[in-house]
PDB file of C-alpha atoms in Angstrom:
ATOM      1  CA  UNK A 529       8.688 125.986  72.603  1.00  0.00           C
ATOM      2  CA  UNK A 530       5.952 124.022  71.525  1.00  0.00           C
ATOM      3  CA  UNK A 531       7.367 123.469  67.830  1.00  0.00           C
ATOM      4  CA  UNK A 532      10.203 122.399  69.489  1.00  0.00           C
ATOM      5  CA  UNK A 533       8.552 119.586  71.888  1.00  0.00           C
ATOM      6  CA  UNK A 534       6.796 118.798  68.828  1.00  0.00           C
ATOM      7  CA  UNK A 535      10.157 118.128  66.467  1.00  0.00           C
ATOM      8  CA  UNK A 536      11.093 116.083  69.851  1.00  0.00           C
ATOM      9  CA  UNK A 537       8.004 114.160  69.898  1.00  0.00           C
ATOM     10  CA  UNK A 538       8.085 113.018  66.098  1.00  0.00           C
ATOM     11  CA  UNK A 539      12.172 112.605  66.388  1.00  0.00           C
ATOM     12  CA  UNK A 540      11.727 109.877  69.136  1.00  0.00           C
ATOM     13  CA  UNK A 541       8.724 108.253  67.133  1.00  0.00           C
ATOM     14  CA  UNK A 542      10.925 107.933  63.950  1.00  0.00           C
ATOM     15  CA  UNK A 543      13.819 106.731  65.807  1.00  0.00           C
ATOM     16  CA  UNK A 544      11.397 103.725  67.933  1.00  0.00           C
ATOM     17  CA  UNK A 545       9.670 103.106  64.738  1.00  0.00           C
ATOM     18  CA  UNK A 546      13.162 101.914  63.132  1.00  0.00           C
ATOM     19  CA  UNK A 547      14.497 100.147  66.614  1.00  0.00           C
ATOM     20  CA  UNK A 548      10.726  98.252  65.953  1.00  0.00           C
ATOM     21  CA  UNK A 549      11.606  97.420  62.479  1.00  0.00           C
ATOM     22  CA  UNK A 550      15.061  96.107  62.916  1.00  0.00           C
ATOM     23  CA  UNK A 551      14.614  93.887  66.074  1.00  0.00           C
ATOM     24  CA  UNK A 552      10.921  93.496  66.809  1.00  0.00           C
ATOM     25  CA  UNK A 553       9.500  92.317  63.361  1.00  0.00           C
ATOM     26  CA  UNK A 554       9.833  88.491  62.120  1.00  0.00           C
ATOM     27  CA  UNK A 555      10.613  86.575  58.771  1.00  0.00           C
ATOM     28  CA  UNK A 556       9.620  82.986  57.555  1.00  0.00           C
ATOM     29  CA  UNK A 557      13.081  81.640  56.292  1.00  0.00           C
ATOM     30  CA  UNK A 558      16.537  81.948  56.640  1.00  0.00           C
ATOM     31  CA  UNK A 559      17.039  83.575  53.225  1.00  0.00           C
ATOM     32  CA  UNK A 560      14.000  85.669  53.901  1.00  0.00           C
ATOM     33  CA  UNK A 561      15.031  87.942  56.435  1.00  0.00           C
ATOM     34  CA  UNK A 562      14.508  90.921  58.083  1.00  0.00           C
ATOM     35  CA  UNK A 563      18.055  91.457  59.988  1.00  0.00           C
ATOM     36  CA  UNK A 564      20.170  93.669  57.618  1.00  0.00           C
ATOM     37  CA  UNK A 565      23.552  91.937  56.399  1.00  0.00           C
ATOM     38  CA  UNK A 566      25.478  94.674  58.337  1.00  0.00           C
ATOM     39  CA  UNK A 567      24.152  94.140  61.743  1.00  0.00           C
ATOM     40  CA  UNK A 568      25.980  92.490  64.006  1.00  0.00           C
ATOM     41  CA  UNK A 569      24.530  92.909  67.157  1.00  0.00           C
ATOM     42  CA  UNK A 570      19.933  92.393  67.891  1.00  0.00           C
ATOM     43  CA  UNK A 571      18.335  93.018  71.245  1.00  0.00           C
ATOM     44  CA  UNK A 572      15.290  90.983  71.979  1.00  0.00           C
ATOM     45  CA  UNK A 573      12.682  91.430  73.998  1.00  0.00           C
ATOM     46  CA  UNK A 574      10.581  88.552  74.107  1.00  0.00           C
ATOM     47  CA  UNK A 575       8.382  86.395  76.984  1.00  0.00           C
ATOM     48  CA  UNK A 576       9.831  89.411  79.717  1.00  0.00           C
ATOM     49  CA  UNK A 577      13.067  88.579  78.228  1.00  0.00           C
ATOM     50  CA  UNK A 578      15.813  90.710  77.247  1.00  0.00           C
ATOM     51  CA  UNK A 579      18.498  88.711  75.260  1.00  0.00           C
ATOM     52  CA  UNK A 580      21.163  90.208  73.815  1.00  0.00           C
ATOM     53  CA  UNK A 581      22.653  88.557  70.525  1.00  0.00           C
ATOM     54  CA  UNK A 582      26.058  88.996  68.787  1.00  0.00           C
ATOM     55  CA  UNK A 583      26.383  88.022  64.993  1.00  0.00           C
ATOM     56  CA  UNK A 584      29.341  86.689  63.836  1.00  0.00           C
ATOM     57  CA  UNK A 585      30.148  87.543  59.924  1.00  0.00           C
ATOM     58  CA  UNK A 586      29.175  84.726  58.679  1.00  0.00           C
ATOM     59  CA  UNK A 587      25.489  84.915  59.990  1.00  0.00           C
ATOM     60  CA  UNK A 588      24.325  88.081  59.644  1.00  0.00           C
ATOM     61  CA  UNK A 589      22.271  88.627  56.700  1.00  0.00           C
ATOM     62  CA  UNK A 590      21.293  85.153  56.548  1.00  0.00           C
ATOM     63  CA  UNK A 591      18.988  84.688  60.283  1.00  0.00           C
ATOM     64  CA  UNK A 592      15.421  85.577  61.254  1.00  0.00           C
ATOM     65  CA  UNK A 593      14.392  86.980  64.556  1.00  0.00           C
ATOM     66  CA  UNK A 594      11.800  84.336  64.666  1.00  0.00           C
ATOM     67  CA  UNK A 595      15.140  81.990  64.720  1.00  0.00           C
ATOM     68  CA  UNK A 596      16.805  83.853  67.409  1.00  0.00           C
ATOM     69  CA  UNK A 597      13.393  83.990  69.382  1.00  0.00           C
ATOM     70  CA  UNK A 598      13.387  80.218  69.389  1.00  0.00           C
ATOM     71  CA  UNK A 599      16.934  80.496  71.282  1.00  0.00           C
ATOM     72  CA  UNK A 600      15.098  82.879  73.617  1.00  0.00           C
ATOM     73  CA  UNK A 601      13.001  80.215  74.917  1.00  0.00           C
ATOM     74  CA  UNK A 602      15.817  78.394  76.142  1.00  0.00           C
ATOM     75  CA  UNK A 603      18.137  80.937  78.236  1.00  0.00           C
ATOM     76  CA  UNK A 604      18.089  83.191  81.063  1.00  0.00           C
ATOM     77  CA  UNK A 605      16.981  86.656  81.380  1.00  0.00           C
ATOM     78  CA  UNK A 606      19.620  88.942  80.517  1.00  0.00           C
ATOM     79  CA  UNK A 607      21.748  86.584  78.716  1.00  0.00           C
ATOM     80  CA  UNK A 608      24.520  87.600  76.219  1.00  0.00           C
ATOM     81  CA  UNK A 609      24.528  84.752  73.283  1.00  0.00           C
ATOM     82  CA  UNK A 610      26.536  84.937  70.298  1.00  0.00           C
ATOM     83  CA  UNK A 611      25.290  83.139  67.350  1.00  0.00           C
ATOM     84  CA  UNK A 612      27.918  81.339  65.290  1.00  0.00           C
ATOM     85  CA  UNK A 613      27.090  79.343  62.475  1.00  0.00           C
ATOM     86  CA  UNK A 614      23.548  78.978  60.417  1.00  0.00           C
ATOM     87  CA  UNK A 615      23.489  75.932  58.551  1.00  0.00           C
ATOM     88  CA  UNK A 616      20.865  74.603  55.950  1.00  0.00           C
ATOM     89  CA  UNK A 617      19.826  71.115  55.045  1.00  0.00           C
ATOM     90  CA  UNK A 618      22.665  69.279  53.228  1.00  0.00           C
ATOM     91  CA  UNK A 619      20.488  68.502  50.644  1.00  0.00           C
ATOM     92  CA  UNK A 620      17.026  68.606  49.241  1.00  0.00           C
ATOM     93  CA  UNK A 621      14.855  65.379  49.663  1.00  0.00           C
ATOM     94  CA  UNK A 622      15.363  63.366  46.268  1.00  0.00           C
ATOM     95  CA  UNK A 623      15.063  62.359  43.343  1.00  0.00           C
ATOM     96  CA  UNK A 624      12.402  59.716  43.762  1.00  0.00           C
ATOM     97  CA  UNK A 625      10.250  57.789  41.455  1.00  0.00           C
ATOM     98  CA  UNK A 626       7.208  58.834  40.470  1.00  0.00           C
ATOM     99  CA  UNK A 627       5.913  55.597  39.683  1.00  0.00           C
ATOM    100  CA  UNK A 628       4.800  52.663  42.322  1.00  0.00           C
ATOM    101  CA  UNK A 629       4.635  48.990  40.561  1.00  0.00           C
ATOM    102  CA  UNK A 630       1.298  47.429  41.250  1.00  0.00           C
ATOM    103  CA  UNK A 631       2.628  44.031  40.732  1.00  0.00           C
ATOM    104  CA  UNK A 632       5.323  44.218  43.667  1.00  0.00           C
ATOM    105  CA  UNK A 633       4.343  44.121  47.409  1.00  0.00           C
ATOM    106  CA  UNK A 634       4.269  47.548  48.987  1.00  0.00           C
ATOM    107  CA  UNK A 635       1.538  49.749  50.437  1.00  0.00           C
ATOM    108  CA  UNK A 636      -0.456  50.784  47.646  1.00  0.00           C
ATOM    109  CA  UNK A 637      -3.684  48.859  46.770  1.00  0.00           C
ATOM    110  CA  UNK A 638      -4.946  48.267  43.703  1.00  0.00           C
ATOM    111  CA  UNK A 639      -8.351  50.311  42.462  1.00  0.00           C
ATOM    112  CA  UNK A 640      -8.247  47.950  39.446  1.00  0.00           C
ATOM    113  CA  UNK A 641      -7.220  44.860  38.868  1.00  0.00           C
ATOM    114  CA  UNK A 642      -5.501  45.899  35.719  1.00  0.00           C
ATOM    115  CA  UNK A 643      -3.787  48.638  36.840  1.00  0.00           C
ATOM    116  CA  UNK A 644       0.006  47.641  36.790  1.00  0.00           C
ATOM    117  CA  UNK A 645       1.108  50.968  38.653  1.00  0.00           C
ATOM    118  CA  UNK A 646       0.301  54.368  39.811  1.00  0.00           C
ATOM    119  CA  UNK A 647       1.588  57.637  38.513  1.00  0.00           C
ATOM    120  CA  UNK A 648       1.888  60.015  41.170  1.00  0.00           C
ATOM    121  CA  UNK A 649       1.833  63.700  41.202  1.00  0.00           C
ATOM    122  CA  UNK A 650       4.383  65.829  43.466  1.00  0.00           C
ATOM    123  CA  UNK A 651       3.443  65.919  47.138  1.00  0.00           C
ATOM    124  CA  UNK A 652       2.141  69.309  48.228  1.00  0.00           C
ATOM    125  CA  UNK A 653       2.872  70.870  51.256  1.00  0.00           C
ATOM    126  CA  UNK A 654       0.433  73.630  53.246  1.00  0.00           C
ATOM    127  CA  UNK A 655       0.053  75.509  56.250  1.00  0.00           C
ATOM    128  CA  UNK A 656       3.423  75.267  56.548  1.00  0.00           C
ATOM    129  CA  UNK A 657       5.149  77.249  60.068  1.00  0.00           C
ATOM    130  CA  UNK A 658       8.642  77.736  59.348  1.00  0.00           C
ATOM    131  CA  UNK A 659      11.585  78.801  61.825  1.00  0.00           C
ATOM    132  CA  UNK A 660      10.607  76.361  64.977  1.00  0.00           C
ATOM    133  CA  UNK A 661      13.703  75.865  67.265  1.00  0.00           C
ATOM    134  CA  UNK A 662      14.045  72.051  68.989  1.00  0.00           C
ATOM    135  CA  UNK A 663      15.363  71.705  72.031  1.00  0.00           C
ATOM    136  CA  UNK A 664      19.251  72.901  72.336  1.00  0.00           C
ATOM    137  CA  UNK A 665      21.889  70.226  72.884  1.00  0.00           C
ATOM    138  CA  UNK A 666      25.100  70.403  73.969  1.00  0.00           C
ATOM    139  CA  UNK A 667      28.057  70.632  72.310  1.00  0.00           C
ATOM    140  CA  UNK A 668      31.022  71.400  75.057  1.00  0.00           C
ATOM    141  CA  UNK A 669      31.728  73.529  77.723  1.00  0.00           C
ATOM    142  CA  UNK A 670      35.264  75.792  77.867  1.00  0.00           C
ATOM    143  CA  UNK A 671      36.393  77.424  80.993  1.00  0.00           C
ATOM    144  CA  UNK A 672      37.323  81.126  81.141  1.00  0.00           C
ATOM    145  CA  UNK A 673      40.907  81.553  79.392  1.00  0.00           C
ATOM    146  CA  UNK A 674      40.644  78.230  77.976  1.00  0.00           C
ATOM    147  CA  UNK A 675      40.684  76.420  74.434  1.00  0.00           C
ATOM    148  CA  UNK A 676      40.497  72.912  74.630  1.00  0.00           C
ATOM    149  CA  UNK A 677      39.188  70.086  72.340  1.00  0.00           C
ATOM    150  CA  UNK A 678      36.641  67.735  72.626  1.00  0.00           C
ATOM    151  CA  UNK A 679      37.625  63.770  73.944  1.00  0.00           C
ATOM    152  CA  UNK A 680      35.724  62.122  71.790  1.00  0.00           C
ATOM    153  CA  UNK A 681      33.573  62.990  68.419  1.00  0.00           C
ATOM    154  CA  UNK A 682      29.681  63.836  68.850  1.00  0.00           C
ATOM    155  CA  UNK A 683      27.188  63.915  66.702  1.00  0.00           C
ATOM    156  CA  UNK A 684      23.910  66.445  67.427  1.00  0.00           C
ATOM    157  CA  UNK A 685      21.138  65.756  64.845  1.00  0.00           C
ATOM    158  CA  UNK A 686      17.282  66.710  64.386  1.00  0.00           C
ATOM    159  CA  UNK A 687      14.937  64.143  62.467  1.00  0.00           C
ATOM    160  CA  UNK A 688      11.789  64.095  60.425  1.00  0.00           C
ATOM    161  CA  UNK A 689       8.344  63.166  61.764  1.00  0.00           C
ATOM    162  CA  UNK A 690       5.334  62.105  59.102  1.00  0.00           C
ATOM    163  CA  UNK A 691       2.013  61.061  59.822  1.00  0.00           C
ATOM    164  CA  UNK A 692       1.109  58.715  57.211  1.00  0.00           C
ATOM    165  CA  UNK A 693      -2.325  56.999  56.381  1.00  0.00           C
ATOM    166  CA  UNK A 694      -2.708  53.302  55.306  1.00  0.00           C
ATOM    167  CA  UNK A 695      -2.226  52.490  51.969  1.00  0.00           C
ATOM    168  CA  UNK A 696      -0.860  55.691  51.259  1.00  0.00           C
ATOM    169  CA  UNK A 697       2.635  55.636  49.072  1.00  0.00           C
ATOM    170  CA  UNK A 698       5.117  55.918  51.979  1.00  0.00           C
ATOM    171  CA  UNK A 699       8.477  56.127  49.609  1.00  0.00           C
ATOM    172  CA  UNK A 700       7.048  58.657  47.797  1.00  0.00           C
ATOM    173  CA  UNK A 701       5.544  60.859  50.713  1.00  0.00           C
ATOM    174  CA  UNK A 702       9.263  60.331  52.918  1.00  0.00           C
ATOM    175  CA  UNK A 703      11.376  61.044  49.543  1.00  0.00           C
ATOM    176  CA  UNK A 704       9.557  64.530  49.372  1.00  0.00           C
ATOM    177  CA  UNK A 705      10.713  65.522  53.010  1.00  0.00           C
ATOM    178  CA  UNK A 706      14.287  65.705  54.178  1.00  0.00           C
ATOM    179  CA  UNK A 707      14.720  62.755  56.807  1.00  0.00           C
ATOM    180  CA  UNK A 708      17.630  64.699  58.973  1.00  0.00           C
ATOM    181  CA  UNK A 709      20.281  67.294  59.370  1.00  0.00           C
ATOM    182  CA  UNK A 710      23.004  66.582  61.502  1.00  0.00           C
ATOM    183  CA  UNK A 711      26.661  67.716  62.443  1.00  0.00           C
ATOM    184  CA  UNK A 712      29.488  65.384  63.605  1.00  0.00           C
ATOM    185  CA  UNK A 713      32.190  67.220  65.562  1.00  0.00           C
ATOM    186  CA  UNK A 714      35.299  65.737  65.357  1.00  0.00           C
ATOM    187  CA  UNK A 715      38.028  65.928  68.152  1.00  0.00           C
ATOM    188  CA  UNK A 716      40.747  68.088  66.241  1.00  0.00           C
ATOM    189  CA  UNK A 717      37.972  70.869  66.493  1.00  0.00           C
ATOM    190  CA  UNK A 718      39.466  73.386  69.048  1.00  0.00           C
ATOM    191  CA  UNK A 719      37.151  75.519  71.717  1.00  0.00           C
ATOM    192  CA  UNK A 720      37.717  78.649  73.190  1.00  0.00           C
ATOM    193  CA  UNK A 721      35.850  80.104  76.815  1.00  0.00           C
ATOM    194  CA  UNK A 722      35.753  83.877  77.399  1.00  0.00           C
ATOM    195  CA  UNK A 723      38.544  85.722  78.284  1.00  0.00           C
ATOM    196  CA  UNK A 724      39.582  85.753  82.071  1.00  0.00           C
ATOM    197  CA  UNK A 725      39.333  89.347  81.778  1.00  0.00           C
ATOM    198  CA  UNK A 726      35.506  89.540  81.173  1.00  0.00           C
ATOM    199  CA  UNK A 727      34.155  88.168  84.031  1.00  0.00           C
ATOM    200  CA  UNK A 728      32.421  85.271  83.008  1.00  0.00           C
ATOM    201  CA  UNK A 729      33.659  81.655  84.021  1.00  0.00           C
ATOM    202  CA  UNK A 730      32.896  79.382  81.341  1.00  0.00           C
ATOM    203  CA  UNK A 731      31.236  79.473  77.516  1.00  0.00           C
ATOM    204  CA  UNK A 732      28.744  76.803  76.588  1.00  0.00           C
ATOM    205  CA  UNK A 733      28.496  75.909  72.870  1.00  0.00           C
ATOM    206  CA  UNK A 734      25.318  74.454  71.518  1.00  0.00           C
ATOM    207  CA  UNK A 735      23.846  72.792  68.549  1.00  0.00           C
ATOM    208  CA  UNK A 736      19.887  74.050  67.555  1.00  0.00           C
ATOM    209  CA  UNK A 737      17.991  72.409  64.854  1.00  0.00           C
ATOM    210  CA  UNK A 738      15.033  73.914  63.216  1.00  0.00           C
ATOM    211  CA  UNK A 739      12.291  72.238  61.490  1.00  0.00           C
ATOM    212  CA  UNK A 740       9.206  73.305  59.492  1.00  0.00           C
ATOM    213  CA  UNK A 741       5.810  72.308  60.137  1.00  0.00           C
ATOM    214  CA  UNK A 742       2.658  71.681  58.065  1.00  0.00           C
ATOM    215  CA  UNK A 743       0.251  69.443  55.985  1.00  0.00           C
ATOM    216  CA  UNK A 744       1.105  67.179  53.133  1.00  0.00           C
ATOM    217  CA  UNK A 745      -1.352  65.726  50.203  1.00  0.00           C
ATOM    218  CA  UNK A 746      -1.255  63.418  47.413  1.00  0.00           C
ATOM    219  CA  UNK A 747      -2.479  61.736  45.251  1.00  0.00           C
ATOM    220  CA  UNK A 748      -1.757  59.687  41.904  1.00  0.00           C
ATOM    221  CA  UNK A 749      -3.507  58.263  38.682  1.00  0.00           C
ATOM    222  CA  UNK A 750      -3.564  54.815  37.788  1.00  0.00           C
ATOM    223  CA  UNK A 751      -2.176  52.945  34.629  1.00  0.00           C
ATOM    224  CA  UNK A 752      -4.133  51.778  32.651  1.00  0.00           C
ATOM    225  CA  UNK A 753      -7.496  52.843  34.569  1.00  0.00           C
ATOM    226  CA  UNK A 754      -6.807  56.664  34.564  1.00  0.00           C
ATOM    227  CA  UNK A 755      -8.477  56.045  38.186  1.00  0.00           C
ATOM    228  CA  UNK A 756      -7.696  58.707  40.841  1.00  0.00           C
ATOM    229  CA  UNK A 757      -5.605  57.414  43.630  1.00  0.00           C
ATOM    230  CA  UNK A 758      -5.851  59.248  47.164  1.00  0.00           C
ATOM    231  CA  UNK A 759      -5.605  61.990  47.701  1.00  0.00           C
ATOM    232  CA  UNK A 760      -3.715  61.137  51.184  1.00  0.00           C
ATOM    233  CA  UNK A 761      -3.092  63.834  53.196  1.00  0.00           C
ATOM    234  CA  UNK A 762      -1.168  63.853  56.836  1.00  0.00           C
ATOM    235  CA  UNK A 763       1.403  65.985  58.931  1.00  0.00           C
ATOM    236  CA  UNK A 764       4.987  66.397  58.678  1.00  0.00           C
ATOM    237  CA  UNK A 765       7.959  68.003  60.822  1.00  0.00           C
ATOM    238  CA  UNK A 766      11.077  68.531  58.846  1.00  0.00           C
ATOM    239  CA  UNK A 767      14.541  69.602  59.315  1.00  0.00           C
ATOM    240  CA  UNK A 768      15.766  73.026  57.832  1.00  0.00           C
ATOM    241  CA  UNK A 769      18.794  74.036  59.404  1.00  0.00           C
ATOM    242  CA  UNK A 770      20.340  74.800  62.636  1.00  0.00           C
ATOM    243  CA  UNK A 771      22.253  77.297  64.333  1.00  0.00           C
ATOM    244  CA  UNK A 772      25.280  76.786  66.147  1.00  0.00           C
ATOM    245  CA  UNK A 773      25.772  79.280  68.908  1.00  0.00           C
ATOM    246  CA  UNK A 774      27.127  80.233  72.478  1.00  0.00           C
ATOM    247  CA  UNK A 775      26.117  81.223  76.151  1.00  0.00           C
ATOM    248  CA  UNK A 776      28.781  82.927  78.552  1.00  0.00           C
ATOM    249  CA  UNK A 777      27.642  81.951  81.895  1.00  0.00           C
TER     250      UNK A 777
END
């Protein structure tokens, strides 16, 4: 009897310690993740929250529960939400020059006079927290049995914030920091509500962008002085991705 309670015991321990592993834990990025490509289906607990979330194929693999966790924060209790599309940043910020001309008008003083520009190193970012949802905005709601189109085209977007000192190099510091990600939906895009079968009376789609936040620095070396300019340091917010996804209310 006892060896038996005892298998019991360590079976149910085994079994939470995967559930813990699978839903509970978090990851940093989108491509470093925790949720296995072949689930489909994560129950959160998070806040006295219990959110249930439905992958479609496309996403799974490729989203964080930190990510989903932001989503938390902005539904109900007991909510069923599937997720639909992850998207990153079109593009990385870039190229940009290097090099800022002493002899044109911009932000950059001179250290001296003979300096005719400023070679600048690439701008480091620390302390970086990745994965932060913004607030969710509205794409369209569909009624139960439903598919319609929107009336007009939207566009649902998430920019950049940067803190940045006086005579710092501003093109260099924005060109190192994606400005915005953004989606325009278009009115041939079709939308379909729950079935009238499932009890629910309308779907609401929504667009979620995600940013990353942290500290910047640097600094650059003038020509023909060799003197050391900066370094200047400040705070940035950028845009990552976002997550297109749905509520059945």
């Amino acid at each position: 009897m006892k060896e038996n309670i005892l298998k019991s015991f360590l079976a149910v321990g085994v079994v939470s310690a995967l559930f813990a592993a699978n839903v509970g834990a978090s990851a940093s990025s989108i491509e470093n993740t925790n949720i296995e490509s072949t689930t489909d289906h994560v129950l959160l607990d998070v806040q006295g929250k219990k959110i249930e979330f439905n992958l479609d194929p496309e996403v799974q693999g490729k989203i964080s529960n930190k990510a989903l966790e932001g989503i938390v924060g902005q539904v109900d209790d007991g909510d069923v939400i599937t997720i639909h599309k992850i998207v990153p940043a079109s593009s990385s910020p870039g190229p940009i020059s290097s090099i800022t001309r002493l002899n044109n008008t911009g932000d950059v003083s001179t250290n001296a006079w003979y300096d005719l520009w400023v070679n600048w190193d690439p701008l480091i970012k620390s302390n970086i927290s990745r994965d932060n949802a913004t607030s969710a905005q509205q794409i369209i709601s569909v009624a139960a049995g439903k598919t319609i189109s929107l009336s007009s085209s939207v566009t649902k977007k998430t920019s950049a914030s940067v803190g940045v000192q006086a005579s710092a190099p501003t093109a260099q510091i924005n060109g190192s920091i994606t400005q915005e990600i953004s989606t325009t939906y278009s009115t041939n895009e079709t939308w379909t509500g729950p079935s009238e079968a499932s009890g629910y009376r309308s779907r609401i789609f929504y667009w979620t962008g995600y940013v990353d936040r942290g500290s910047y620095s640097i600094r650059g070396y003038g020509n023909l002085s060799g003197d050391l300019y900066g370094p200047y340091t400040g705070s940035y917010t950028e845009p990552t991705y976002y997550i297109e996804w749905s509520r059945d209310i």
